[in-house]
CSV table of C-alpha atoms in Angstrom, one decimal:
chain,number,residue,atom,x,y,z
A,1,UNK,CA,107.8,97.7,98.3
A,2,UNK,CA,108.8,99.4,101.0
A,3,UNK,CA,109.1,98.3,104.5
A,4,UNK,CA,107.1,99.6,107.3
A,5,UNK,CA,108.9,101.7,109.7
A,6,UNK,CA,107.0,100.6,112.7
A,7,UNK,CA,106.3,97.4,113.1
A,8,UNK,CA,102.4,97.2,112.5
A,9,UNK,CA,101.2,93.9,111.9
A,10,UNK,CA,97.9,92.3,110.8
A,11,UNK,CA,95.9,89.6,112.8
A,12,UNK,CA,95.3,86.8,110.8
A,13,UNK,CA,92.1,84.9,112.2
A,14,UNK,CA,91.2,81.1,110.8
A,15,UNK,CA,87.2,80.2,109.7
A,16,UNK,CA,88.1,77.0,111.0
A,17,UNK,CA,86.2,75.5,114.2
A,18,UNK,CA,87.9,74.2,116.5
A,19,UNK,CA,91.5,76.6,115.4
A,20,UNK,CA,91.2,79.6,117.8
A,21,UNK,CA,93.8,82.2,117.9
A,22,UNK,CA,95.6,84.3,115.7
A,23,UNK,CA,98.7,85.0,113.6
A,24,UNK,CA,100.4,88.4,113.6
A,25,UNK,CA,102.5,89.0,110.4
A,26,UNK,CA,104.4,92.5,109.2
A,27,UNK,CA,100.8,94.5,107.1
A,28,UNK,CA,103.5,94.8,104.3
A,29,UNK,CA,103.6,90.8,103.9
A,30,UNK,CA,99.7,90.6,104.5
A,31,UNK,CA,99.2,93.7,102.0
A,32,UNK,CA,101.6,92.2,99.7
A,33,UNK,CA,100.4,88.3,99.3
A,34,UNK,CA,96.4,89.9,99.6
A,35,UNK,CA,96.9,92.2,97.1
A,36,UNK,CA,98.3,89.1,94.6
A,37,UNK,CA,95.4,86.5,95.6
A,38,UNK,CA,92.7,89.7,94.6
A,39,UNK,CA,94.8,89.9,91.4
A,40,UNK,CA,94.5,86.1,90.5
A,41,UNK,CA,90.7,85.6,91.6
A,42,UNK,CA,89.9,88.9,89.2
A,43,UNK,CA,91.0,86.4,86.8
A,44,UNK,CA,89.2,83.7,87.4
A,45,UNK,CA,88.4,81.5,90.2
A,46,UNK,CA,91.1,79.2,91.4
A,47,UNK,CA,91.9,76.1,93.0
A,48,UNK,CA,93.9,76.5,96.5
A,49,UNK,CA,96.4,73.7,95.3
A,50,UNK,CA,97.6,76.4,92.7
A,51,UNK,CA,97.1,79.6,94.8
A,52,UNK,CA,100.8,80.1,95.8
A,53,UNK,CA,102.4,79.1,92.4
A,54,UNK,CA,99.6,81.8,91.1
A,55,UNK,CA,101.1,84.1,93.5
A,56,UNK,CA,104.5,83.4,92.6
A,57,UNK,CA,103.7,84.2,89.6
A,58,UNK,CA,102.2,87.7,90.4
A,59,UNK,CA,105.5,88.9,92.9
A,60,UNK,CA,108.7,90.2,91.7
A,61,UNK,CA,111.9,88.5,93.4
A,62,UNK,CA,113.3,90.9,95.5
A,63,UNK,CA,109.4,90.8,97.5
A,64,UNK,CA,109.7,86.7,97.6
A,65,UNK,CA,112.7,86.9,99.2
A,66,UNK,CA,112.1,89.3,101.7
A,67,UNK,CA,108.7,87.2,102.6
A,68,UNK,CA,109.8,84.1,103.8
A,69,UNK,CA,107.7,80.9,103.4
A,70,UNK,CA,105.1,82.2,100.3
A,71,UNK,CA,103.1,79.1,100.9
A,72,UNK,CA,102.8,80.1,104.9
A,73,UNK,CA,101.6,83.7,104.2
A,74,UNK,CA,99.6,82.8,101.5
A,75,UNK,CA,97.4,80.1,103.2
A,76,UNK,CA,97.6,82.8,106.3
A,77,UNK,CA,96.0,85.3,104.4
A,78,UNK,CA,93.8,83.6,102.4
A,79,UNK,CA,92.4,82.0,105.8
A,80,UNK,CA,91.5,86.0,107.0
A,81,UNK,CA,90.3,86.9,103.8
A,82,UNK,CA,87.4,84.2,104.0
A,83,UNK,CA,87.0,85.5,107.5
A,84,UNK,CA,86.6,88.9,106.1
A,85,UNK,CA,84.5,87.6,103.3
A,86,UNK,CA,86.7,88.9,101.2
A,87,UNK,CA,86.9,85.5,99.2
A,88,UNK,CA,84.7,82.8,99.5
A,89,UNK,CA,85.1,78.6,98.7
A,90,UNK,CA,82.9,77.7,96.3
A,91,UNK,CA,80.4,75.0,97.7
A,92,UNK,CA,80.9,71.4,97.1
A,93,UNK,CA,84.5,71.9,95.0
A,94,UNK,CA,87.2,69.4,95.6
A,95,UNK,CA,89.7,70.1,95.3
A,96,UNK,CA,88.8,73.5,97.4
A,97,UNK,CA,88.0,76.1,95.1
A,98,UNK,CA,88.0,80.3,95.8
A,99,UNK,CA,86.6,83.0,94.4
A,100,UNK,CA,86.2,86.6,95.2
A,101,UNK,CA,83.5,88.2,98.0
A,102,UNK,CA,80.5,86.4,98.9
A,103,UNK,CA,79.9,84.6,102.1
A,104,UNK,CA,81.5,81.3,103.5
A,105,UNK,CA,79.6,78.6,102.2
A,106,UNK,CA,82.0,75.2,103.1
């Protein structure tokens, strides 16, 4: 993948109370660790536990090493995405379960 020429980055917002603020990372990290979690929950639903061995899984080397901390950036993103809706928790899972669109329910 290639890099971005400018340096346009991605606010990443938490669903959590009581965590304001945001995180700014590169949109090619944000694109690149989103577009793994959609490919794992098209699958099937997932524990977060797992996500970022899932990911690992789904990147090719030369993008892990150019990311950084996978585990950071994925539980960065995935945090947005339930802001977005994009993903959802399922209700009453533990360990914490996702799963593709819907609203947050936990």
């Amino acid at each position: 993948m290639a890099e971005l020429a400018t340096d346009e980055r991605v606010a990443c917002r938490t669903p959590n109370p009581g965590r304001p603020g945001t995180t700014r990372i590169p949109k090619w990290k944000f694109d690149l660790v989103r577009n793994a979690i959609l490919e794992v929950l098209r699958e099937s639903d997932a524990k977060f536990s797992e996500l970022t061995d899932l990911v690992r899984g789904r990147l090719i080397p030369s993008d892990l090493g150019r990311l950084g901390s996978l585990g950071w950036h994925v539980a960065t993103v995935k945090l947005e995405m339930e802001v977005r809706e994009e993903i959802r928790r399922i209700p009453g899972s533990k360990p914490q379960v996702l799963s593709i669109g819907g609203s947050k329910d936990s």
